Short mmCIF file of C-alpha atoms in Angstrom, two decimals:
data_model
loop_
_atom_site.label_atom_id
_atom_site.label_comp_id
_atom_site.label_asym_id
_atom_site.label_seq_id
_atom_site.Cartn_x
_atom_site.Cartn_y
_atom_site.Cartn_z
CA MET A 26 53.01 -87.41 129.78
CA SER A 27 54.74 -88.36 126.49
CA ASP A 28 56.36 -91.68 125.87
CA LEU A 29 60.03 -91.52 124.83
CA LEU A 30 62.61 -93.78 123.28
CA ILE A 31 66.07 -92.73 124.40
CA THR A 32 68.74 -94.29 122.16
CA GLY A 33 72.43 -94.85 122.86
CA ALA A 34 72.38 -93.62 126.44
CA ALA A 35 75.28 -94.50 128.73
CA LEU A 36 73.81 -95.79 132.01
CA LEU A 37 75.63 -94.97 135.23
CA GLY A 38 78.23 -97.70 135.76
CA GLY A 39 77.18 -99.57 132.66
CA SER A 40 77.27 -99.68 128.93
CA THR A 41 75.21 -97.80 126.37
CA THR A 42 71.63 -98.93 125.73
CA ASP A 43 68.20 -97.87 124.56
CA VAL A 44 65.58 -96.91 127.12
CA LEU A 45 61.80 -96.89 126.59
CA VAL A 46 59.90 -94.54 128.93
CA ARG A 47 56.13 -94.88 129.27
CA ASP A 48 54.01 -92.69 131.53
CA GLY A 49 57.15 -91.36 133.20
CA ALA A 50 58.61 -94.76 134.14
CA VAL A 51 61.20 -96.99 132.53
CA ALA A 52 59.30 -99.65 130.64
CA ALA A 53 62.09 -101.51 128.78
CA LEU A 54 65.84 -101.51 128.19
CA GLY A 55 68.09 -102.58 125.36
CA SER A 56 66.70 -104.31 122.32
CA ASP A 57 63.37 -104.74 124.09
CA ALA A 58 63.06 -100.95 124.28
CA SER A 59 63.55 -100.59 120.55
CA SER A 60 61.25 -103.40 119.59
CA GLU A 61 58.44 -102.37 121.97
CA ALA A 62 58.50 -98.70 120.96
CA PRO A 63 55.41 -97.78 118.94
CA GLN A 64 55.63 -96.04 115.56
CA GLY A 65 55.83 -92.26 115.87
CA ILE A 66 57.19 -92.27 119.44
CA THR A 67 59.35 -89.28 120.33
CA ARG A 68 63.02 -90.34 120.02
CA ILE A 69 65.98 -88.76 121.75
CA ASP A 70 69.48 -89.50 120.44
CA ALA A 71 71.63 -89.73 123.58
CA ASP A 72 74.82 -90.89 121.85
CA GLY A 73 77.73 -89.69 123.99
CA LEU A 74 75.47 -88.66 126.88
CA ALA A 75 74.94 -90.22 130.32
CA LEU A 76 71.48 -91.16 131.57
CA LEU A 77 71.05 -90.57 135.32
CA PRO A 78 68.14 -90.52 137.67
CA GLY A 79 66.76 -87.09 138.54
CA LEU A 80 69.20 -85.00 140.60
CA VAL A 81 68.16 -82.42 143.17
CA ASP A 82 70.44 -79.61 144.35
CA LEU A 83 69.67 -79.34 148.09
CA HIS A 84 71.92 -76.35 148.67
CA THR A 85 69.67 -73.27 148.56
CA HIS A 86 69.59 -69.75 149.97
CA LEU A 87 65.90 -68.87 150.19
CA ARG A 88 65.35 -65.16 150.72
CA GLU A 89 62.90 -65.47 153.61
CA PRO A 90 62.88 -63.82 156.11
CA GLY A 91 64.06 -60.41 155.00
CA ARG A 92 63.94 -60.49 151.18
CA GLU A 93 60.45 -61.65 150.42
CA ASP A 94 60.39 -59.18 147.52
CA ALA A 95 62.88 -61.41 145.70
CA GLU A 96 61.68 -64.87 146.80
CA THR A 97 59.72 -66.73 149.45
CA VAL A 98 60.11 -70.28 150.68
CA ARG A 99 57.09 -71.19 148.59
CA THR A 100 58.31 -69.67 145.33
CA GLY A 101 61.86 -70.90 145.83
CA SER A 102 60.72 -74.43 146.51
CA ALA A 103 58.43 -74.45 143.46
CA ALA A 104 61.32 -73.34 141.26
#
């Protein structure tokens, strides 16, 4: 998994900040994120964007039983 430096992200209920992500987890925030980021790290400019935890849409209509040609519980869950 790639490391990322997300700059200028608006955190939910907070102000804008930089976020350093290492191995899929938040490693540092704010000025620490910028100073700890290694040279050549992938940077994402999030100016004007909100940074939120992963969201999952739990409302689904899986096509099983009856429409397995379109989708099964397994394929719909994987998607």
